[in-house]
CSV table of C-alpha atoms and ligand atoms in Angstrom, one decimal:
chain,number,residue,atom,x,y,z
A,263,UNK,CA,-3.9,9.8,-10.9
A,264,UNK,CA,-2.6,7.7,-8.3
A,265,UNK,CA,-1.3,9.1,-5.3
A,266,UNK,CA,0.8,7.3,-1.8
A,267,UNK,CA,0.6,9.2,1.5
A,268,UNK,CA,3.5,7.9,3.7
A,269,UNK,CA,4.2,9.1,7.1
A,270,UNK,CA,6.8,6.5,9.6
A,271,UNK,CA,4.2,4.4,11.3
A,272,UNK,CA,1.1,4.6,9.3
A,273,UNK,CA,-1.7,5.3,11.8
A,274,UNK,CA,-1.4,8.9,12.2
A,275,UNK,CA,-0.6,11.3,9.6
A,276,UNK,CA,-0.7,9.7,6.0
A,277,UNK,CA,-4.0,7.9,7.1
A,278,UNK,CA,-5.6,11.3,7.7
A,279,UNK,CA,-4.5,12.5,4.5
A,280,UNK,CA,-5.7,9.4,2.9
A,281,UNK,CA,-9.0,10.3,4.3
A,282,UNK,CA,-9.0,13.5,3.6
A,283,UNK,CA,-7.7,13.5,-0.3
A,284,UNK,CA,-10.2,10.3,-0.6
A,285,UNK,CA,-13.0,12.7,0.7
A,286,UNK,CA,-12.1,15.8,-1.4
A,287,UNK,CA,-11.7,13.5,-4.3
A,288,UNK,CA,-15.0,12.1,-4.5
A,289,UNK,CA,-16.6,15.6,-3.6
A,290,UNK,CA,-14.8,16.5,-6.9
A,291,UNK,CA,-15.9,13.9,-8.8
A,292,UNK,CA,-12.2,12.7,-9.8
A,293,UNK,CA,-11.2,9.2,-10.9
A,294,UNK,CA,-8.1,9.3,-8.8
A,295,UNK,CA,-6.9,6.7,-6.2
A,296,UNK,CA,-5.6,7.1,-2.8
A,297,UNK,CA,-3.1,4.9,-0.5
A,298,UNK,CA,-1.0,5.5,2.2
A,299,UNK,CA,2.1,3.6,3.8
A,300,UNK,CA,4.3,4.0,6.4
A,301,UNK,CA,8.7,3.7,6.0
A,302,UNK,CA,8.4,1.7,9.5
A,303,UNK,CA,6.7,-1.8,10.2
A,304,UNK,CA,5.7,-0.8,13.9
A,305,UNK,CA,2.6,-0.6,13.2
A,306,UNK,CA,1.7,-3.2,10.6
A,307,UNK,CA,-2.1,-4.2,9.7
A,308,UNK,CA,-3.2,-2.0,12.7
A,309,UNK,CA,-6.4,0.6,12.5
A,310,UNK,CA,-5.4,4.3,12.4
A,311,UNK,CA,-4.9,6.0,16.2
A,312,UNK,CA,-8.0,6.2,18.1
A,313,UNK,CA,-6.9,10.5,18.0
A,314,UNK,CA,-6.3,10.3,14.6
A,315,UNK,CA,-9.5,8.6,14.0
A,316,UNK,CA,-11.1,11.0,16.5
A,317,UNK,CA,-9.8,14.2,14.8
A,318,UNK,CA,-11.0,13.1,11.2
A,319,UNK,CA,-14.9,12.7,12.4
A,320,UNK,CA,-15.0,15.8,14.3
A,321,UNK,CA,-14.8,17.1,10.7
A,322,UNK,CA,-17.2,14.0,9.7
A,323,UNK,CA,-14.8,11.8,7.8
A,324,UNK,CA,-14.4,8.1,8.5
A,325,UNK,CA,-10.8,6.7,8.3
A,326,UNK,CA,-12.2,3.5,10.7
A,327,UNK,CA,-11.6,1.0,7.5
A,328,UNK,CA,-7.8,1.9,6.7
A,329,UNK,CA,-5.2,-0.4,8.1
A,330,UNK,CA,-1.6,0.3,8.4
A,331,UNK,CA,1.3,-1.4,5.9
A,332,UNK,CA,4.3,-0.4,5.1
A,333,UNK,CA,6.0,1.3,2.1
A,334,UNK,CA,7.3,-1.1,-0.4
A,335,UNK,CA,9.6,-0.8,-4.0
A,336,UNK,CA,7.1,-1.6,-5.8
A,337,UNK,CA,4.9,1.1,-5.1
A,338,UNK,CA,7.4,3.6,-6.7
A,339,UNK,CA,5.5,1.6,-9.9
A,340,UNK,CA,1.9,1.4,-8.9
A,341,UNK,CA,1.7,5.2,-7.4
A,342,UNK,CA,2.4,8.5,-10.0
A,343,UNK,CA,3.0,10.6,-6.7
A,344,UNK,CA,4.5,9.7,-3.2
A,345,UNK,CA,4.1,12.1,-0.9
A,346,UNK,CA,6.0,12.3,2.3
A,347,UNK,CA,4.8,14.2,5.9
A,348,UNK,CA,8.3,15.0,6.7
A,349,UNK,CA,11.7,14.9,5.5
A,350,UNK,CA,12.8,11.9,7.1
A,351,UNK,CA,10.4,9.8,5.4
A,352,UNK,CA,11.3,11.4,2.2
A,353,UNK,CA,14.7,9.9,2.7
A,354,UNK,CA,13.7,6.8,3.5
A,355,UNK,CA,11.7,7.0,0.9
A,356,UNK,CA,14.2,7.7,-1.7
A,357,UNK,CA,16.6,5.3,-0.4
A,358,UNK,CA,14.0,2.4,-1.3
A,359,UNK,CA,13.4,3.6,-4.8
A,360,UNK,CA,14.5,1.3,-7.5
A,361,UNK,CA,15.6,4.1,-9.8
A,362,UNK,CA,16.4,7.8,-10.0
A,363,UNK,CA,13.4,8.6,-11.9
A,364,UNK,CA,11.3,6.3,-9.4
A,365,UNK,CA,12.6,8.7,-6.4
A,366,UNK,CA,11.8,12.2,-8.4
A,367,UNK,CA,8.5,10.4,-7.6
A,368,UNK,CA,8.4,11.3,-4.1
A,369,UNK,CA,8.1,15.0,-2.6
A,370,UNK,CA,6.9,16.4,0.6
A,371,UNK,CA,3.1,16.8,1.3
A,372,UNK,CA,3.7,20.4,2.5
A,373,UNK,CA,5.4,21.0,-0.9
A,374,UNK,CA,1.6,22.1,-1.8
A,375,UNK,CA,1.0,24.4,0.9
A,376,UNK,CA,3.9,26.9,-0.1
A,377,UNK,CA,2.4,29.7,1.8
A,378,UNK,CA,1.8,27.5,5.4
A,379,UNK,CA,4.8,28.3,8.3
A,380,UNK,CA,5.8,24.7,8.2
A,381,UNK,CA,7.4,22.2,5.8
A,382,UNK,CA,7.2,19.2,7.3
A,383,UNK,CA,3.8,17.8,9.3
A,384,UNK,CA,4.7,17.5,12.8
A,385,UNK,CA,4.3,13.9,14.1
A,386,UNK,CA,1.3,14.2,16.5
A,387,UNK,CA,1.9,10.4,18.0
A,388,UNK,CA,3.8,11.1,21.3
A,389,UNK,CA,2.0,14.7,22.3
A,390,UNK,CA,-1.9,15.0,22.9
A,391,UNK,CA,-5.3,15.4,21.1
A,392,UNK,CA,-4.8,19.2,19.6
A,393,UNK,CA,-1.4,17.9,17.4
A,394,UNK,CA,-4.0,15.8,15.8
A,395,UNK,CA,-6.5,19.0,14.9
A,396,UNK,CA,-3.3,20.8,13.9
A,397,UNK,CA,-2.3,18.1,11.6
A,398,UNK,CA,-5.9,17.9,10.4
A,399,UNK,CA,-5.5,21.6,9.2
A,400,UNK,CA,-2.1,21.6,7.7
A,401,UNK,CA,-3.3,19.1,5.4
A,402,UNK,CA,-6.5,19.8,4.4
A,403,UNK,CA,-4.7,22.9,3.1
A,404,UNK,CA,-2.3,20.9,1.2
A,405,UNK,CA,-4.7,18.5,-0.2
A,406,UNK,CA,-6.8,20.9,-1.8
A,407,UNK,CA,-4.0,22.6,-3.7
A,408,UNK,CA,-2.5,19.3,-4.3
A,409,UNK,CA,-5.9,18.8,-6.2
A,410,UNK,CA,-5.9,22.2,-8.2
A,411,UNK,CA,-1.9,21.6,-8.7
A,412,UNK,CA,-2.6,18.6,-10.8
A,413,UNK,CA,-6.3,19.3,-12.5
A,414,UNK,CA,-4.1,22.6,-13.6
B,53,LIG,P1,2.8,8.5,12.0
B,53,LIG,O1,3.0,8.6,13.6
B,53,LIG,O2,4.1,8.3,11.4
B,53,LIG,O3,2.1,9.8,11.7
B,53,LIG,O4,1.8,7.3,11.8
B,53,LIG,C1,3.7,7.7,14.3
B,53,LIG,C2,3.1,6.5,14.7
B,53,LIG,C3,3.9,5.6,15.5
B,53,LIG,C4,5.2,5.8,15.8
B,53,LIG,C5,5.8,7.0,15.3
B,53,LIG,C6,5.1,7.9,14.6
B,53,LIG,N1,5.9,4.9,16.5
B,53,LIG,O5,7.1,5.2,16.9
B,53,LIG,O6,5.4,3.8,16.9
């Protein structure tokens, strides 16, 4: 299993996902591999936000190694699932996608938290440290069922 986080700049919200699906991953034991992207080229080659970075080891997980790039075509190849933090990336998303099939690829991250209040992951960039704890949560909820959605 292959899976693409994607958020817009790269250095906030699908980082922390990576991190956290990487982490849950090798606590399970799966052969799965984790990426993440962003649908903008702000932030190109640039190490997550210092907050985002921050957030994730307060809960002892180390995203310091991840650098930003951005979504490309040809990951609609190299990943089985793209998963988007809100709905605009999920259109930008699809809009890149060489193929119908290739866009079916991509869904929203908080598709797998069906019961949580909110759909989309807020973007924590422009407000202060506690958006970053609340994205923390939101997807550590989504990651785990994303992992019993597909070992199901
Ligand atoms: P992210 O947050 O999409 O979660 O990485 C953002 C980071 C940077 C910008 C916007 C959102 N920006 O406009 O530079």
């Amino acid at each position: 299993m292959k899976i693409l986080l994607v958020c817009l700049g790269n250095i906030c919200r699908s980082p922390m996902a990576e991190g956290i699906l990487r982490d849950m991953i090798g606590k399970h034991g799966l052969d799965w591999s984790t990426d993440s992207a962003g649908t903008g080229d702000y932030h190109v080659g640039e190490q997550p936000d210092k907050r985002a970075m921050k957030a994730m080891l307060d809960h002892d997980i180390d995203i310091s190694d991840l650098r930003a790039r951005q979504l490309r075509a040809s990951d609609f190849d190299a990943f089985d699932v793209l998963l988007a933090m809100d709905a605009s990336n999920l259109q930008n998303m699809r809009r890149l996608a060489p193929s119908k099939e290739h866009a079916l690829k991509a869904r929203l991250m908080m598709d797998h938290a069906p019961d949580h209040a909110l759909r989309e992951v807020p973007d924590p960039y422009f407000g202060g440290d506690e958006g970053f704890e609340e994205v923390y949560q939101m997807l550590t909820i989504a990651c785990a069922n994303l992992i019993d959605d597909v070992k199901r």
